[in-house]
Coordinates of C-alpha atoms in Angstrom, one line a residue:
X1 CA -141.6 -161.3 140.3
X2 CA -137.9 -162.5 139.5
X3 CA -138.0 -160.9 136.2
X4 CA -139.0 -157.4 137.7
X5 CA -136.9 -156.9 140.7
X6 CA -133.7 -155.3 141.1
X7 CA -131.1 -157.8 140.3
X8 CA -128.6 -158.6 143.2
X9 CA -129.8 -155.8 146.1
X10 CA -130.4 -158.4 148.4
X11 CA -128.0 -158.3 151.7
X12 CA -127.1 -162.1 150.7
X13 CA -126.7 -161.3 147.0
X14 CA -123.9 -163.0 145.4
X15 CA -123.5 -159.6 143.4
X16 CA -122.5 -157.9 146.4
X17 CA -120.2 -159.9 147.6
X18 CA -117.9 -159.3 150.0
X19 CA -120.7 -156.7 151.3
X20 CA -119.8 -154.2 153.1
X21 CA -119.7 -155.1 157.3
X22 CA -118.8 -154.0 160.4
X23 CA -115.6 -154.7 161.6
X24 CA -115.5 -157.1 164.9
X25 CA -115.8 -154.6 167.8
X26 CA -116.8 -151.4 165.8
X27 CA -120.4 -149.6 165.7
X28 CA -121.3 -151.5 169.0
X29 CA -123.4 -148.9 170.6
X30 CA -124.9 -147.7 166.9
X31 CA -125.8 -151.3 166.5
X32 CA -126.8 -152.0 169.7
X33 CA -129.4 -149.0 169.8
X34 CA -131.0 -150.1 166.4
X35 CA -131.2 -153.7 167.7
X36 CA -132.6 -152.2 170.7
X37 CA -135.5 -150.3 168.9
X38 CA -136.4 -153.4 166.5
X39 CA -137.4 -155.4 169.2
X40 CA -138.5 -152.7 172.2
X41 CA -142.5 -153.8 172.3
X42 CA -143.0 -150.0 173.3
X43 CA -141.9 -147.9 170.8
X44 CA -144.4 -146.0 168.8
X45 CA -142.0 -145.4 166.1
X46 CA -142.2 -148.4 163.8
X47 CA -139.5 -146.6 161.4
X48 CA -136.2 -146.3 161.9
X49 CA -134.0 -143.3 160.0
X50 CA -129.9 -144.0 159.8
X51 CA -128.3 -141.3 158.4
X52 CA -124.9 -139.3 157.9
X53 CA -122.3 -138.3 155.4
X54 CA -121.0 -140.4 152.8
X55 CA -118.1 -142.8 153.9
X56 CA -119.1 -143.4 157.4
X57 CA -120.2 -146.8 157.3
X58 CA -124.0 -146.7 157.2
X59 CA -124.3 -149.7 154.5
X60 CA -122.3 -151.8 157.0
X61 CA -124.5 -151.2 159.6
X62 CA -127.3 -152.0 157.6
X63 CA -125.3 -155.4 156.7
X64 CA -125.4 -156.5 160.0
X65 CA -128.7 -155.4 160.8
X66 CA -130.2 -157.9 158.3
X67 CA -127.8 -160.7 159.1
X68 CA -128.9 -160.3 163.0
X69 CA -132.7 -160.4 161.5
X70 CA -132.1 -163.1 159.1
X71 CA -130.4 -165.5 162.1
X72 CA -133.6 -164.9 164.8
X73 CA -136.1 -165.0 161.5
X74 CA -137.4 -161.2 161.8
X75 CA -136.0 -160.2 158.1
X76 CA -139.0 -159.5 155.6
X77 CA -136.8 -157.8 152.9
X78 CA -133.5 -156.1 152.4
X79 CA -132.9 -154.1 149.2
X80 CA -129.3 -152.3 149.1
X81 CA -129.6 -149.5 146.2
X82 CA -126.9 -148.7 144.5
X83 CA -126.3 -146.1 141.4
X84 CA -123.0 -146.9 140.0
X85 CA -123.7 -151.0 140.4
X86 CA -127.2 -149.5 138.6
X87 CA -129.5 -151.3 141.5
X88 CA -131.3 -148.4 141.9
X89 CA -134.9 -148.4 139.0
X90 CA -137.2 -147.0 141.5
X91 CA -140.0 -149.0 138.9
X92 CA -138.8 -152.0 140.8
X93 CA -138.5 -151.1 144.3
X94 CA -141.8 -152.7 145.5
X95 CA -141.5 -155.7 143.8
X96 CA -138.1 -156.2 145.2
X97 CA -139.5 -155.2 148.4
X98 CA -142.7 -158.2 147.8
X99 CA -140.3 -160.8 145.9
X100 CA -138.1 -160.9 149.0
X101 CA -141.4 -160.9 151.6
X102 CA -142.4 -164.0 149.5
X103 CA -139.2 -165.7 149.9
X104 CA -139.2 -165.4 153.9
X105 CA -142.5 -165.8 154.6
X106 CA -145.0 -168.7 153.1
X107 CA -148.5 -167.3 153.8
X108 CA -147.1 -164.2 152.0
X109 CA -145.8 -166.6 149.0
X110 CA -149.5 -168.2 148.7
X111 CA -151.0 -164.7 148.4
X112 CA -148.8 -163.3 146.1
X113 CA -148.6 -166.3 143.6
X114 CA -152.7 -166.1 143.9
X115 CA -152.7 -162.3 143.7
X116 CA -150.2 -162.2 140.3
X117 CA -152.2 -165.4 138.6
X118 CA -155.2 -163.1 138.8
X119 CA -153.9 -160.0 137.7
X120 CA -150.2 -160.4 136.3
X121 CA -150.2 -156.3 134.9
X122 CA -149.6 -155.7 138.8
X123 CA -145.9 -155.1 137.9
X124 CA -146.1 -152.5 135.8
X125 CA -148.3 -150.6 137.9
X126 CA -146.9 -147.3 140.0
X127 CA -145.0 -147.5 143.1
X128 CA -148.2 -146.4 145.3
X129 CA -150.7 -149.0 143.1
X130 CA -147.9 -151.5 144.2
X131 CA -147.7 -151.1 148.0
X132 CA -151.3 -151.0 148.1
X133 CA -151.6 -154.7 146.1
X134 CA -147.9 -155.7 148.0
X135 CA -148.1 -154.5 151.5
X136 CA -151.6 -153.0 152.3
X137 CA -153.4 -156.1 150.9
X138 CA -152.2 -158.6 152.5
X139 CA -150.8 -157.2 155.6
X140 CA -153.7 -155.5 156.5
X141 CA -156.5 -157.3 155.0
X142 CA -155.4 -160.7 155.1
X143 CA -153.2 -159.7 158.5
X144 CA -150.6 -162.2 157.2
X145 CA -147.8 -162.7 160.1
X146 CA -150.0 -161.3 162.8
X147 CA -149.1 -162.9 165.7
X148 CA -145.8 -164.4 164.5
X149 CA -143.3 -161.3 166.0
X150 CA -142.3 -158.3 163.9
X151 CA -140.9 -158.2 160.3
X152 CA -138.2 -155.6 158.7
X153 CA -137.8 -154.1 155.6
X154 CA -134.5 -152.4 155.5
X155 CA -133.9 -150.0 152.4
X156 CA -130.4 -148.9 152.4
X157 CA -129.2 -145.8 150.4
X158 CA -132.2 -144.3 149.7
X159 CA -130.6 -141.1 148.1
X160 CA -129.2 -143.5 145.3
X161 CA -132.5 -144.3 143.9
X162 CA -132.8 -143.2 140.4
X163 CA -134.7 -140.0 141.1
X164 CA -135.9 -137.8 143.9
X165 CA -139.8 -137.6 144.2
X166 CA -139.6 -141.5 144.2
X167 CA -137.2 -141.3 147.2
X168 CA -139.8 -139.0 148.9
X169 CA -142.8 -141.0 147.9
X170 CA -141.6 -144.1 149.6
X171 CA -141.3 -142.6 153.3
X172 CA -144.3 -140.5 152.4
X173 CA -146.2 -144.4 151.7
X174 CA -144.6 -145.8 154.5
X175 CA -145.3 -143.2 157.3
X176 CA -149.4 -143.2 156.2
X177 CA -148.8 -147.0 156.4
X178 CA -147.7 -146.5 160.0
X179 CA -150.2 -144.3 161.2
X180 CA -153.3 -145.4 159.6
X181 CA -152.0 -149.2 160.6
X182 CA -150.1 -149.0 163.6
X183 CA -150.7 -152.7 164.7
X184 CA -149.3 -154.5 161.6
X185 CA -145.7 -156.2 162.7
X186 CA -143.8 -154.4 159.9
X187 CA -140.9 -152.4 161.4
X188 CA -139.0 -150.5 158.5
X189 CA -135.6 -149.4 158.1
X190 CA -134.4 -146.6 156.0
X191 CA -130.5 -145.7 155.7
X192 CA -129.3 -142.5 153.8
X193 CA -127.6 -139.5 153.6
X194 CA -129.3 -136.6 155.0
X195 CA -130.0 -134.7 151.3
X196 CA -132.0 -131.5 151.0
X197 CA -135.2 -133.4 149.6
X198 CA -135.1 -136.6 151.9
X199 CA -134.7 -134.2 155.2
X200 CA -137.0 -132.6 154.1
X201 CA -139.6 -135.4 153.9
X202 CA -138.8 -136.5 156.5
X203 CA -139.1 -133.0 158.7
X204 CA -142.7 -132.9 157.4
X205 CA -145.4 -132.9 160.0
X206 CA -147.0 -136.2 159.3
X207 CA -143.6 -138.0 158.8
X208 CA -142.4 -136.8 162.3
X209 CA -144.4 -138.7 164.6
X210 CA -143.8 -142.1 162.5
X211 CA -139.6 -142.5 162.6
X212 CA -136.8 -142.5 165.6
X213 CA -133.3 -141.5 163.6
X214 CA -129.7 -142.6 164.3
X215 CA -126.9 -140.5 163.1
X216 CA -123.6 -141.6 162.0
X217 CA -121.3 -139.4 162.7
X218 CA -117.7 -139.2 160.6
X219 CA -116.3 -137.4 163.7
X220 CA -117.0 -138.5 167.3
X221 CA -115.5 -140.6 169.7
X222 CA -116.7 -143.9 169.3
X223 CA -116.6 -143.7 165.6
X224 CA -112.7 -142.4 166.0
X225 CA -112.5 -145.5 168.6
X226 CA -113.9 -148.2 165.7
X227 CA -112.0 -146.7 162.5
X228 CA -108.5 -147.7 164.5
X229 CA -109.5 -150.7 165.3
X230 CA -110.3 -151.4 161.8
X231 CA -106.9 -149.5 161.1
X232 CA -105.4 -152.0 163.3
X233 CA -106.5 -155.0 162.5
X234 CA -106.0 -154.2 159.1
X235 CA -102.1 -153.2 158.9
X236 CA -101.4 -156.6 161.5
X237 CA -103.0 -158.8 158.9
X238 CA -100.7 -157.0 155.9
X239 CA -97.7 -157.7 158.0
X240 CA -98.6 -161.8 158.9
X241 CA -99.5 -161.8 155.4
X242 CA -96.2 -159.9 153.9
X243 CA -93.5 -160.8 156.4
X244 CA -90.9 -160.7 153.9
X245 CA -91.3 -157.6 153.0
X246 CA -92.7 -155.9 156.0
X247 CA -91.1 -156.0 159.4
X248 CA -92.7 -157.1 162.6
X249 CA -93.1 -153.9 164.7
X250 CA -94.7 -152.5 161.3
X251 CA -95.9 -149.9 161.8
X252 CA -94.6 -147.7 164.7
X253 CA -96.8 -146.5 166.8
X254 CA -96.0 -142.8 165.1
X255 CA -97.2 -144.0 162.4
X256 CA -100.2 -145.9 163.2
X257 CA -101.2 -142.6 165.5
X258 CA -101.1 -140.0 162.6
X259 CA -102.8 -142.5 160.1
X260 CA -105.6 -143.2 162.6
X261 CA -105.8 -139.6 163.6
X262 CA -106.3 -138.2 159.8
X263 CA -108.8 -140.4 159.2
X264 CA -110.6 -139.0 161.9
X265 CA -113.9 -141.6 161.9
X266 CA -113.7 -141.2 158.0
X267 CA -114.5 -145.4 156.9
X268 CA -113.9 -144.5 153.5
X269 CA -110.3 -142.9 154.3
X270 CA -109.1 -146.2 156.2
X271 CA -110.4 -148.3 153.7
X272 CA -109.2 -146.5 150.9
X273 CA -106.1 -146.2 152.6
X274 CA -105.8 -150.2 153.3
X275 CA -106.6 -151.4 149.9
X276 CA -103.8 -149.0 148.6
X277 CA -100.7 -150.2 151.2
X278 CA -102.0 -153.6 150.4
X279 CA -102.1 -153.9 146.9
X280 CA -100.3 -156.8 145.5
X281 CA -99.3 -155.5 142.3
X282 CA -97.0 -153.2 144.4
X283 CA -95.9 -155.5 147.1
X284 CA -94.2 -153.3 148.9
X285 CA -96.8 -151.9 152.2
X286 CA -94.1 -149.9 154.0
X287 CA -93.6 -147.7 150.9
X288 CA -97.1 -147.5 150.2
X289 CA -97.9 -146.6 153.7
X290 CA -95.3 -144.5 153.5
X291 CA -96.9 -142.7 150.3
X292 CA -100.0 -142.2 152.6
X293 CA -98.9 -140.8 155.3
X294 CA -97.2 -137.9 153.2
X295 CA -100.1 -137.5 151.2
X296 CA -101.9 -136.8 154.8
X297 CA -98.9 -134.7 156.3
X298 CA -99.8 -131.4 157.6
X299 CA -103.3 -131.5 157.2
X300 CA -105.5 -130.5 160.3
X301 CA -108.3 -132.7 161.9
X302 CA -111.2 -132.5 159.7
X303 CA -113.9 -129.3 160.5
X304 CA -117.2 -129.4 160.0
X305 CA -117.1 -127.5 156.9
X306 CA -114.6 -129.7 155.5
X307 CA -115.1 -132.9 156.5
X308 CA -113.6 -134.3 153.8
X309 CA -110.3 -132.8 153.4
X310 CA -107.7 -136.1 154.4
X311 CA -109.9 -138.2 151.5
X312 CA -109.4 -135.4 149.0
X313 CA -106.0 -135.4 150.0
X314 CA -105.4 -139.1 149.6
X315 CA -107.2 -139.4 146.6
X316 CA -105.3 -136.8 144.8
X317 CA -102.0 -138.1 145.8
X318 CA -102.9 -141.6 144.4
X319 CA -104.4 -140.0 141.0
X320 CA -100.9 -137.7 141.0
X321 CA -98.6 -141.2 141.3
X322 CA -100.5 -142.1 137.8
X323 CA -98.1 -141.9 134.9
X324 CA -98.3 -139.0 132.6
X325 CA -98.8 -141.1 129.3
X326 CA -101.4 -142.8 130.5
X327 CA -103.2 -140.1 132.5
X328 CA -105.1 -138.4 129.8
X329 CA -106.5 -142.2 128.9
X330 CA -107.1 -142.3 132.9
X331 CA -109.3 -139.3 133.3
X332 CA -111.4 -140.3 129.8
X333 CA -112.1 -143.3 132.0
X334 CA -112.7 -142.4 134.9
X335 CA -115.1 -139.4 133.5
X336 CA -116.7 -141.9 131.6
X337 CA -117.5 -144.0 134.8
X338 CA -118.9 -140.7 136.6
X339 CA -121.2 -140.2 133.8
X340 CA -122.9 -143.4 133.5
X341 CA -122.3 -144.2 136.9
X342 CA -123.1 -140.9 138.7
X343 CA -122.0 -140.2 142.4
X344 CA -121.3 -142.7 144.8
X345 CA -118.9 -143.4 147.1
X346 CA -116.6 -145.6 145.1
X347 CA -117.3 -146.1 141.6
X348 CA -117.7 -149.8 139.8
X349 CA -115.1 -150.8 137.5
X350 CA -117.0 -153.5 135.2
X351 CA -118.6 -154.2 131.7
X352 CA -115.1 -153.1 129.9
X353 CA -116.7 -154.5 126.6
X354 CA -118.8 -151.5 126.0
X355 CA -116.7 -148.6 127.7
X356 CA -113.8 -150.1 125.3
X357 CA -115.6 -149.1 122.3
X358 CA -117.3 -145.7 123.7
X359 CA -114.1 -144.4 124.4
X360 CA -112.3 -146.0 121.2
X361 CA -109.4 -148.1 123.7
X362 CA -108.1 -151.3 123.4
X363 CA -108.7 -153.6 126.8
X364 CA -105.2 -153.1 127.6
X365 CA -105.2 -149.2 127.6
X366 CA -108.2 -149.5 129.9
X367 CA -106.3 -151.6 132.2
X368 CA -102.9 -150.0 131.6
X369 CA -104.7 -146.5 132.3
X370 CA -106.4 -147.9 135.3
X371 CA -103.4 -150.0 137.0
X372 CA -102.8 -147.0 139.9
X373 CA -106.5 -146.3 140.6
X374 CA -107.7 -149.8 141.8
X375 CA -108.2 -148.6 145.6
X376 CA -110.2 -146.4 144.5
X377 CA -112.8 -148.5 142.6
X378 CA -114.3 -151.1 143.3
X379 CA -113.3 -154.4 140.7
X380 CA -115.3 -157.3 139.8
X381 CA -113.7 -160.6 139.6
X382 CA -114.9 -161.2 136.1
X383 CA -113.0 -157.6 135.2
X384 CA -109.8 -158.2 136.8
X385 CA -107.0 -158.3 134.7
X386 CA -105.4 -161.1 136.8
X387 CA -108.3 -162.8 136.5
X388 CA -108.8 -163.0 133.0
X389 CA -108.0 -166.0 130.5

């Protein structure tokens, strides 16, 4: 199954790491509720729908959903798509899904390792061959883990999967699963944003009755509350770790207000905003700060119809600091990264090797061209220039 699975979606993968978490003391009451539901002996609904815009933290909350599961010995699977890290072949979804059941449970292990020995094609079949031969098999037929408290399968961004009817098939599969086997301990857990296609699956009439849903709002109270504690936290470790350079009431409480207030909720603003003041190359947080906050000037709380605006406005100040004789090398790259990569929240800076020869640049014109954009992508280690040699 190792050969077929998507590489590194696991919520322990070393490919992930650091994962995205909650911070200490944020999304108590979201997690608290989904915790709640997982082990309420009650419900009816045996799958669980978290969803909201892009940015607001649902993959962390997924993160600590299958590190509570994994310490009390409920976690079956986790699988964390992702387009631009490309963890997202919906060919290999169920056997993620039935490689990870085999790892956590043993009477699972036995029946795959028997079930693959007698017919090894089983991993090229189609994703609804494979939950039958994966999930129906031996959770219903064999009733593996009956008895032994529920198991859960957590899929997080759903949406990135490599194409829609896929995405729709699987809660399609799952929701039958529920209904026509109610009694099976397999409690599911889907996290996405709420496109067209998969609100629409899910509105349909024999989906309804199978899912409870948690929305993650950008812009409510408690999500307003956890962003400036994050905000907090974060600036008070730049100044312990900068004291040169950074003085100890840093920053006023002006400041701190106005940058908690424009990011309004928005994870993906205070993070974005964090990794730029921080960023050693520059040294300098109170001028980086600085460079935030009047990027951010003026602008209005976000509205529903532009919930956005404050991230659009940081990340065009921080592309507009770029220097203009690198800038046109910039946009080649960073168009080139949108291509292969598609959308996502923040796209992958890695395998430099073969974007160096697509676009015709040396190594150091990629980093050169890159050097003001790296709080905006995500880096690997192994493509660091300061890690290199």
């Amino acid at each position: 199954l190792s050969e077929h699975m998507i590489q590194g979606a696991a919520h322990d993968a070393s490919a992930r790491e650091p994962p995205p978490r909650c911070h200490p003391g944020t999304r108590i009451k979201i997690n608290e509720h989904i915790i709640t539901w997982f082990y309420d002996e009650e419900k009816k609904e045996l799958l669980i729908w978290v969803y909201g815009p892009a940015g607001v933290g649902k993959s962390a909350i997924m993160q600590t959903l299958a590190q509570k599961l994994t310490e009390s010995g409920h976690l079956g699977a986790s699988v964390f798509i992702s387009r631009p890290n490309k963890r997202n072949d919906s060919r290999k979804l169920i056997i993620t899904i039935a490689y990870q059941l085999a790892v956590n449970i043993e009477d699972y292990c036995a029946f795959i390792t028997d079930k693959l020995g007698r017919d090894p094609d089983l991993v090229n079949k189609g994703m609804e061959e494979q939950f039958k031969a994966f999930i129906v098999e031996p959770f219903v037929w064999k009733k593996i883990g009956a008895g032994a408290g529920p198991r859960g399968i957590l899929l997080d961004g759903l949406d990135e999967l490599d194409e829609h009817q896929p995405q729709r098939k699987i809660i399609r599969l799952i929701a039958d699963f529920i209904v026509e086997h109610p009694d099976v301990p397999l409690l599911w857990a889907i996290a996405s944003r709420p496109e067209p296609h998969i609100s629409d699956t899910f509105n349909e009439a024999k989906v309804v009755p199978t899912y409870w849903k948690q929305y993650v709002p950008a812009n409510s109270e408690e999500s307003r509350r956890d962003v400036a504690i994050f905000l907090r936290a974060s600036l008070e470790r730049i100044q312990k770790e900068s004291p040169r350079s950074v003085p100890k009431q840093w920053p006023s409480e002006e400041q701190f207000s106005y940058l908690a207030a424009a990011a309004s909720g928005l994870f993906a603003l205070a993070d974005t905003a964090v990794r730029f003041i921080e960023d050693p190359r520059y040294a300098n947080p109170d001028k980086r700060l600085a460079q935030v906050l009047s990027a951010l000037n003026g602008l209005t709380a976000p509205s529903d119809s532009q919930p956005f605006a404050p991230l659009d406005a940081l990340y065009t100040s921080i592309l507009s600091s770029i220097p203009f004789d690198v800038w046109s090398n910039t946009k080649r790259i960073l168009g080139a990264l949108l291509y292969v990569q598609g959308e996502g929240t923040r796209l992958v800076l890695r395998r430099l090797g073969p974007l160096s020869v697509m676009l015709d640049l040396d190594l150091g014109d990629i980093y050169a061209s890159v050097h003001g954009c790296y709080s905006l992508l995500n880096v690997s280690n192994s493509e660091h220039p300061d890690q290199q040699g």
